[in-house]
CSV table of C-alpha atoms and ligand atoms in Angstrom, one decimal:
chain,number,residue,atom,x,y,z
A,134,MET,CA,48.0,-4.0,-88.6
A,135,LYS,CA,49.2,-4.5,-85.1
A,136,LYS,CA,50.3,-8.0,-84.3
A,137,GLU,CA,49.5,-7.8,-80.6
A,138,VAL,CA,45.7,-8.3,-81.2
A,139,SER,CA,44.4,-11.4,-82.8
A,140,ARG,CA,42.2,-10.3,-85.6
A,141,PRO,CA,39.5,-12.7,-86.6
A,142,PRO,CA,38.2,-12.1,-90.1
A,143,VAL,CA,35.2,-9.9,-90.4
A,144,PRO,CA,32.3,-11.8,-92.1
A,145,GLU,CA,32.1,-11.0,-95.8
A,146,THR,CA,28.4,-10.3,-95.6
A,147,TRP,CA,29.1,-7.1,-93.6
A,148,THR,CA,30.6,-4.1,-95.4
A,149,PRO,CA,31.6,-1.2,-93.2
A,150,PRO,CA,30.1,2.1,-94.4
A,151,PRO,CA,32.5,4.6,-96.0
A,152,GLY,CA,34.4,6.6,-93.5
A,153,PHE,CA,34.3,3.8,-90.9
A,154,ARG,CA,37.0,4.2,-88.2
A,155,ALA,CA,38.8,1.6,-86.2
A,156,GLY,CA,41.6,1.4,-83.7
A,157,ILE,CA,43.0,0.3,-80.4
A,158,VAL,CA,42.7,2.5,-77.3
A,159,SER,CA,44.7,1.6,-74.2
A,160,LEU,CA,43.3,2.6,-70.8
A,161,VAL,CA,46.2,3.1,-68.3
A,162,GLY,CA,46.7,4.6,-64.9
A,163,GLN,CA,47.3,3.9,-61.3
A,164,THR,CA,45.6,1.0,-59.6
A,165,ASN,CA,42.0,1.5,-58.4
A,166,VAL,CA,41.3,4.6,-60.4
A,167,GLY,CA,38.3,3.0,-62.3
A,168,LYS,CA,39.8,1.8,-65.6
A,169,SER,CA,37.8,-1.5,-65.5
A,170,THR,CA,34.6,0.3,-64.4
A,171,LEU,CA,35.0,2.7,-67.3
A,172,LEU,CA,35.5,-0.1,-69.8
A,173,ASN,CA,32.4,-1.9,-68.5
A,174,ARG,CA,30.4,1.3,-68.6
A,175,ILE,CA,31.4,2.0,-72.2
A,176,LEU,CA,30.5,-1.5,-73.4
A,177,GLY,CA,27.4,-1.7,-71.3
A,178,ARG,CA,28.4,-5.1,-70.0
A,179,LYS,CA,30.9,-6.7,-67.6
A,180,VAL,CA,34.1,-7.6,-69.5
A,181,ALA,CA,36.5,-6.7,-66.7
A,182,ILE,CA,36.2,-7.5,-63.0
A,183,VAL,CA,36.0,-4.6,-60.6
A,184,SER,CA,36.6,-4.2,-56.9
A,185,PRO,CA,37.2,-1.5,-54.3
A,186,LYS,CA,40.6,-3.1,-53.6
A,187,PRO,CA,43.7,-2.2,-55.6
A,188,GLN,CA,45.4,-4.5,-58.1
A,189,THR,CA,42.2,-6.2,-59.3
A,190,THR,CA,43.1,-6.4,-63.0
A,191,ARG,CA,46.1,-8.7,-63.5
A,192,THR,CA,46.5,-8.8,-67.3
A,193,ARG,CA,45.3,-7.0,-70.4
A,194,ILE,CA,41.6,-7.3,-71.0
A,195,THR,CA,40.2,-6.5,-74.5
A,196,GLY,CA,36.7,-5.0,-74.8
A,197,VAL,CA,35.3,-4.2,-78.3
A,198,LEU,CA,32.7,-1.5,-78.9
A,199,THR,CA,31.2,-1.5,-82.4
A,200,ARG,CA,29.1,1.4,-83.6
A,201,PRO,CA,27.8,2.2,-87.1
A,202,GLU,CA,30.5,4.8,-87.5
A,203,GLY,CA,33.4,2.9,-86.1
A,204,GLN,CA,34.9,0.3,-83.8
A,205,ILE,CA,37.0,0.9,-80.7
A,206,VAL,CA,39.1,-1.9,-79.3
A,207,PHE,CA,39.8,-1.0,-75.7
A,208,TRP,CA,42.7,-2.5,-73.7
A,209,ASP,CA,42.0,-2.4,-70.0
A,210,THR,CA,45.3,-2.8,-68.2
A,211,PRO,CA,46.6,-3.6,-64.7
A,212,GLY,CA,47.1,-0.5,-62.5
A,213,ILE,CA,50.6,0.8,-62.3
A,214,HIS,CA,52.1,0.3,-58.9
A,215,GLU,CA,55.4,-0.5,-57.2
A,216,PRO,CA,55.9,-4.3,-57.8
A,217,HIS,CA,57.2,-6.6,-55.1
A,218,PHE,CA,56.5,-10.0,-56.5
A,219,GLU,CA,57.1,-11.5,-60.0
A,220,LEU,CA,53.3,-11.3,-60.4
A,221,ASN,CA,53.3,-7.6,-59.8
A,222,LYS,CA,56.3,-7.1,-62.0
A,223,ARG,CA,54.5,-8.8,-64.9
A,224,MET,CA,51.3,-6.7,-64.2
A,225,VAL,CA,53.2,-3.5,-64.5
A,226,GLN,CA,55.2,-4.8,-67.6
A,227,ILE,CA,51.9,-5.6,-69.3
A,228,ALA,CA,50.5,-2.1,-68.6
A,229,TYR,CA,53.7,-0.5,-70.0
A,230,ALA,CA,53.6,-2.8,-73.1
A,231,CYS,CA,50.0,-1.6,-73.7
A,232,LEU,CA,51.4,1.9,-74.4
A,233,ARG,CA,53.0,0.7,-77.6
A,234,ASN,CA,51.3,-0.1,-80.9
A,235,VAL,CA,48.1,1.5,-80.0
A,236,ASP,CA,46.1,4.3,-81.8
A,237,LEU,CA,45.3,6.3,-78.6
A,238,ILE,CA,46.1,6.2,-74.9
A,239,GLY,CA,43.6,7.2,-72.2
A,240,TRP,CA,45.3,8.1,-69.0
A,241,VAL,CA,42.7,7.5,-66.3
A,242,ILE,CA,43.1,9.4,-63.0
A,243,ASP,CA,41.1,9.5,-59.8
A,244,ILE,CA,40.1,13.2,-59.2
A,245,GLU,CA,40.0,12.6,-55.4
A,246,ARG,CA,43.5,11.1,-55.2
A,247,GLU,CA,45.4,12.8,-58.0
A,248,ALA,CA,44.0,16.3,-58.2
A,249,TYR,CA,47.2,18.0,-57.0
A,250,ARG,CA,50.1,15.7,-57.9
A,251,PRO,CA,50.4,13.7,-61.1
A,252,HIS,CA,51.9,10.2,-60.9
A,253,GLU,CA,55.4,11.1,-62.1
A,254,PRO,CA,56.4,7.7,-63.7
A,255,ILE,CA,53.2,7.7,-65.8
A,256,LEU,CA,53.5,11.3,-66.7
A,257,ASN,CA,57.1,10.9,-67.9
A,258,LEU,CA,56.3,7.9,-70.0
A,259,LEU,CA,53.4,9.6,-71.6
A,260,ARG,CA,55.4,12.6,-72.4
A,261,GLU,CA,57.7,10.3,-74.3
A,262,VAL,CA,55.1,8.6,-76.3
A,263,GLN,CA,52.8,11.5,-77.1
A,264,ALA,CA,54.8,12.5,-80.2
A,265,GLU,CA,53.6,9.2,-81.8
A,266,THR,CA,50.4,8.5,-80.0
A,267,PRO,CA,47.6,10.9,-79.0
A,268,VAL,CA,47.1,10.9,-75.2
A,269,PHE,CA,43.8,11.8,-73.6
A,270,LEU,CA,43.5,12.6,-69.9
A,271,ILE,CA,40.4,11.0,-68.5
A,272,ILE,CA,39.5,12.5,-65.1
A,273,ASN,CA,37.4,9.9,-63.4
A,274,LYS,CA,35.2,9.8,-60.2
A,275,ILE,CA,33.9,13.4,-60.7
A,276,ASP,CA,30.8,12.3,-58.8
A,277,ARG,CA,33.0,12.4,-55.7
A,278,VAL,CA,33.8,16.1,-55.8
A,279,PRO,CA,31.9,19.4,-56.1
A,280,LYS,CA,31.6,20.6,-59.8
A,281,GLN,CA,33.7,23.7,-59.2
A,282,GLU,CA,36.7,21.5,-58.3
A,283,ILE,CA,36.9,20.0,-61.8
A,284,LEU,CA,38.2,23.0,-63.8
A,285,PRO,CA,41.2,23.7,-61.6
A,286,VAL,CA,42.3,20.1,-62.0
A,287,ILE,CA,42.0,20.4,-65.8
A,288,ASP,CA,44.1,23.6,-65.7
A,289,ARG,CA,46.8,22.0,-63.6
A,290,TYR,CA,47.2,18.9,-65.7
A,291,ARG,CA,47.3,21.0,-68.8
A,292,GLN,CA,50.4,22.7,-67.5
A,293,TRP,CA,52.1,19.3,-66.9
A,294,MET,CA,51.4,17.9,-70.3
A,295,ASP,CA,49.9,18.8,-73.7
A,296,PHE,CA,47.0,16.4,-73.8
A,297,ARG,CA,45.0,16.1,-77.0
A,298,GLU,CA,41.8,16.0,-75.0
A,299,ILE,CA,40.9,16.2,-71.3
A,300,VAL,CA,37.6,14.5,-70.5
A,301,PRO,CA,36.1,14.5,-67.0
A,302,VAL,CA,33.8,11.5,-66.4
A,303,SER,CA,32.1,9.4,-63.8
A,304,ALA,CA,32.5,5.8,-64.9
A,305,LEU,CA,30.2,4.8,-62.0
A,306,ARG,CA,27.3,7.0,-63.0
A,307,GLY,CA,28.1,7.2,-66.7
A,308,THR,CA,28.5,11.0,-66.8
A,309,ASN,CA,30.2,12.2,-70.0
A,310,VAL,CA,31.0,8.6,-71.0
A,311,GLU,CA,29.2,8.9,-74.4
A,312,ASP,CA,31.1,12.2,-75.1
A,313,LEU,CA,34.3,10.3,-74.4
A,314,VAL,CA,33.4,7.6,-76.9
A,315,GLN,CA,32.4,10.2,-79.6
A,316,THR,CA,35.7,12.1,-79.1
A,317,ILE,CA,37.8,8.9,-79.2
A,318,LEU,CA,36.1,7.9,-82.5
A,319,LYS,CA,37.1,11.2,-84.1
A,320,TYR,CA,40.8,10.3,-83.5
A,321,LEU,CA,40.9,6.8,-84.8
A,322,PRO,CA,42.2,6.1,-88.3
A,323,LYS,CA,39.8,5.2,-91.1
A,324,GLY,CA,39.8,1.5,-91.8
A,325,PRO,CA,37.9,-1.8,-91.5
A,326,PRO,CA,36.9,-3.2,-88.1
A,327,LEU,CA,39.5,-5.3,-86.3
A,328,PHE,CA,36.9,-7.7,-84.8
A,329,PRO,CA,33.7,-9.0,-86.2
A,330,PRO,CA,30.8,-6.8,-85.2
A,331,GLY,CA,29.1,-8.6,-82.3
A,332,GLN,CA,32.3,-9.8,-80.8
A,333,TRP,CA,32.9,-8.0,-77.5
A,334,THR,CA,36.1,-9.5,-76.3
A,335,ASP,CA,38.9,-11.9,-77.3
A,336,ALA,CA,39.0,-13.6,-73.9
A,337,ASP,CA,38.0,-17.2,-73.8
A,338,GLU,CA,35.2,-18.8,-71.6
A,339,SER,CA,37.7,-20.2,-69.1
A,340,PHE,CA,39.4,-16.9,-68.5
A,341,LEU,CA,36.1,-15.0,-68.0
A,342,ILE,CA,34.9,-17.7,-65.6
A,343,GLY,CA,38.1,-17.6,-63.6
A,344,GLU,CA,37.9,-13.8,-63.4
A,345,LEU,CA,34.3,-13.8,-62.1
A,346,ILE,CA,35.4,-16.3,-59.4
A,347,ARG,CA,38.4,-14.1,-58.5
A,348,GLU,CA,36.1,-11.0,-58.3
A,349,LYS,CA,34.0,-12.7,-55.6
A,350,ILE,CA,37.2,-13.6,-53.7
A,351,PHE,CA,38.3,-10.0,-53.9
A,352,HIS,CA,34.8,-9.0,-52.6
A,353,TYR,CA,34.5,-11.4,-49.7
A,354,THR,CA,38.1,-11.7,-48.4
A,355,ARG,CA,40.4,-9.1,-47.0
A,356,GLN,CA,44.0,-8.2,-46.0
A,357,GLU,CA,46.5,-10.3,-47.9
A,358,VAL,CA,44.1,-13.0,-48.9
A,359,PRO,CA,42.9,-11.7,-52.2
A,360,TYR,CA,46.4,-10.9,-53.3
A,361,CYS,CA,47.7,-14.4,-52.5
A,362,THR,CA,44.9,-16.0,-54.4
A,363,ALA,CA,44.6,-17.0,-58.1
A,364,VAL,CA,42.0,-19.0,-59.9
A,365,HIS,CA,42.9,-21.6,-62.4
A,366,VAL,CA,40.0,-23.1,-64.4
A,367,GLN,CA,41.0,-26.7,-65.0
A,368,GLN,CA,38.2,-27.9,-67.2
A,369,VAL,CA,34.8,-26.9,-68.6
A,370,GLU,CA,32.6,-29.8,-69.4
A,371,ASP,CA,29.4,-29.5,-71.4
A,372,LYS,CA,26.9,-32.1,-70.1
A,373,GLY,CA,24.0,-30.8,-72.1
A,374,HIS,CA,21.7,-29.7,-69.4
A,375,VAL,CA,24.5,-28.1,-67.4
A,376,LEU,CA,28.0,-26.8,-67.8
A,377,VAL,CA,30.4,-28.2,-65.2
A,378,VAL,CA,33.3,-26.0,-64.3
A,379,TYR,CA,36.3,-27.4,-62.4
A,380,ALA,CA,38.4,-24.6,-60.9
A,381,ASP,CA,41.3,-24.6,-58.5
A,382,VAL,CA,41.7,-21.6,-56.2
A,383,TRP,CA,45.4,-21.2,-55.4
A,384,VAL,CA,46.6,-19.8,-52.1
A,385,GLU,CA,50.1,-19.6,-50.8
A,386,LYS,CA,49.6,-20.9,-47.2
A,387,ASP,CA,47.5,-23.2,-45.2
A,388,SER,CA,46.2,-20.4,-43.1
A,389,GLN,CA,44.8,-18.7,-46.3
A,390,LYS,CA,43.2,-21.9,-47.3
A,391,GLY,CA,41.4,-22.0,-44.0
A,392,ILE,CA,40.1,-18.5,-44.5
A,393,LEU,CA,38.9,-19.1,-48.0
A,394,ILE,CA,37.0,-22.3,-47.0
A,395,GLY,CA,35.7,-20.7,-43.8
A,396,GLN,CA,33.9,-22.2,-40.9
A,397,GLY,CA,32.0,-25.2,-42.1
A,398,GLY,CA,32.8,-24.3,-45.7
A,399,GLN,CA,30.7,-21.1,-45.5
A,400,MET,CA,33.1,-18.7,-47.2
A,401,LEU,CA,33.8,-21.0,-50.2
A,402,LYS,CA,30.1,-21.6,-50.5
A,403,ARG,CA,29.3,-17.9,-50.6
A,404,ILE,CA,32.0,-17.2,-53.1
A,405,GLY,CA,30.9,-20.1,-55.3
A,406,THR,CA,27.3,-19.2,-55.2
A,407,ARG,CA,27.8,-15.6,-56.2
A,408,ALA,CA,30.3,-16.5,-58.9
A,409,ARG,CA,28.0,-19.3,-60.3
A,410,GLN,CA,25.1,-16.8,-60.6
A,411,GLU,CA,27.2,-14.4,-62.6
A,412,ILE,CA,28.7,-17.1,-64.8
A,413,GLU,CA,25.2,-18.4,-65.5
A,414,ALA,CA,24.1,-14.9,-66.5
A,415,LEU,CA,27.1,-14.4,-68.7
A,416,LEU,CA,26.7,-17.8,-70.5
A,417,GLY,CA,23.0,-17.9,-70.4
A,418,ARG,CA,22.9,-21.5,-69.1
A,419,ARG,CA,23.0,-23.6,-66.0
A,420,VAL,CA,26.4,-24.0,-64.4
A,421,TYR,CA,27.7,-26.4,-61.8
A,422,LEU,CA,30.8,-25.0,-60.1
A,423,ASP,CA,33.4,-27.3,-58.5
A,424,LEU,CA,35.8,-25.2,-56.5
A,425,GLN,CA,38.9,-26.7,-54.9
A,426,VAL,CA,41.2,-24.6,-52.7
A,427,ARG,CA,44.8,-25.7,-53.0
A,428,VAL,CA,48.0,-24.5,-51.4
A,429,ARG,CA,50.5,-23.6,-54.1
A,430,GLU,CA,53.5,-22.1,-52.3
A,431,ARG,CA,55.0,-19.0,-53.9
A,432,TRP,CA,52.9,-19.1,-57.0
A,433,ARG,CA,53.3,-15.3,-57.2
A,434,GLN,CA,57.0,-15.7,-57.7
A,435,ARG,CA,56.9,-18.6,-60.2
A,436,PRO,CA,57.1,-17.7,-63.9
A,437,SER,CA,55.6,-21.0,-65.0
A,438,ASP,CA,52.5,-20.5,-62.7
A,439,LEU,CA,52.1,-17.0,-64.0
A,440,ASP,CA,52.2,-18.3,-67.6
A,441,LEU,CA,49.6,-20.9,-66.7
A,442,LEU,CA,47.3,-18.1,-65.5
A,443,GLY,CA,47.9,-16.1,-68.6
A,444,ILE,CA,49.6,-13.3,-66.8
A,445,ARG,CA,52.2,-12.4,-69.4
A,446,TRP,CA,52.8,-10.3,-72.4
A,447,GLU,CA,52.6,-12.6,-75.4
B,812,GTP,N1,32.6,7.1,-56.9
B,812,GTP,C1,33.1,6.5,-58.0
B,812,GTP,N2,33.7,5.3,-57.8
B,812,GTP,C2,34.2,4.7,-58.9
B,812,GTP,C3,34.2,5.3,-60.2
B,812,GTP,N3,34.8,4.5,-61.1
B,812,GTP,C4,35.2,3.4,-60.4
B,812,GTP,N4,34.9,3.6,-59.1
B,812,GTP,C5,35.2,2.6,-58.0
B,812,GTP,O1,36.6,2.5,-57.8
B,812,GTP,C6,37.0,1.2,-57.4
B,812,GTP,C7,38.0,0.7,-58.4
B,812,GTP,O2,37.4,0.5,-59.6
B,812,GTP,P1,38.1,-0.5,-60.7
B,812,GTP,O3,37.4,-0.3,-62.0
B,812,GTP,O4,38.3,-1.8,-60.2
B,812,GTP,O5,39.5,0.3,-60.8
B,812,GTP,P2,40.8,-0.1,-61.7
B,812,GTP,O6,41.5,1.1,-62.1
B,812,GTP,O7,40.4,-1.0,-62.8
B,812,GTP,O8,41.7,-0.9,-60.6
B,812,GTP,P3,42.9,-2.0,-60.9
B,812,GTP,O9,42.4,-3.0,-61.8
B,812,GTP,O10,43.1,-2.5,-59.5
B,812,GTP,O11,44.0,-1.3,-61.4
B,812,GTP,C8,35.7,0.4,-57.4
B,812,GTP,O12,35.2,0.4,-56.1
B,812,GTP,C9,34.7,1.2,-58.3
B,812,GTP,O13,33.4,1.1,-58.0
B,812,GTP,C10,33.5,6.6,-60.4
B,812,GTP,O14,33.3,7.2,-61.4
B,812,GTP,N5,33.0,7.1,-59.2
B,813,MG,MG1,41.0,-3.0,-63.2
């Protein structure tokens, strides 16, 4: 048993068939390579937010896939990058911590960006852990290159490290993703499920709501604004016919507050509307979203603020 994951008891009415397999698989890699897209594709639902901008995922996201033959608990992780703020240091720390106490590691690379040169810090780390933990190379975004360019990349990476498996995929299109799932299952230890079948994440409602709001901020704002922004869900109140969500959007400066609110409140309205629609779809009920933009200077540097946002390794 690994103490990092909370493991709610499996209902006694369900007995896993003989030969059932279960384990934890960490998805790691540079930022923007498609780790979260891959997790969502595997689960067939959105558990992790995605954006074309780097550094979207800020903490570990758990996604659980249960099949008749086994259960895979995926950890989506923040992309590994050079950290300049306490926020980013924690993100990278979390990603590194997710290499320990897992049953398998999937190193996700972007074939367009990483075909000729591996990310050295990740490569060196994985070389160290591979004696204890099987490492797969997952070559993502193969839809972006001609087919004949895939094999040379496989050959090159094979020279750099002895991967247990190398699986080219397109997380966006779903190409080879089922093969990846089947191959992962073969490597997991035999044992009972770690989560009740039917549970697809361990994240709570407030966290998921905050992430969906943040995703829209990443979508609609640019330059430094998304990076200086955090969402803190203050309260979720069930009023019967509607769920009322009070959320603060933190920025670091007045100028960023102005951008997020926009002329005549247009920007905040757009973010709020799109977020609300997705939250309603996720929870299957009507939602009223009360968004307040607040200046919280230097929150990215303040450990207590990062704790409050849940950006820390427990
Ligand atoms: N063409 C193509 N784009 C992809 C694929 N997978 C992901 N993307 C795109 O790549 C961008 C980044 O995807 P994410 O899933 O957010 O990447 P990530 O690795 O989780 O990024 P961080 O959380 O920032 O570390 C998004 O614009 C995705 O749509 C793929 O297979 N093909
Ligand atoms: Mg991500």
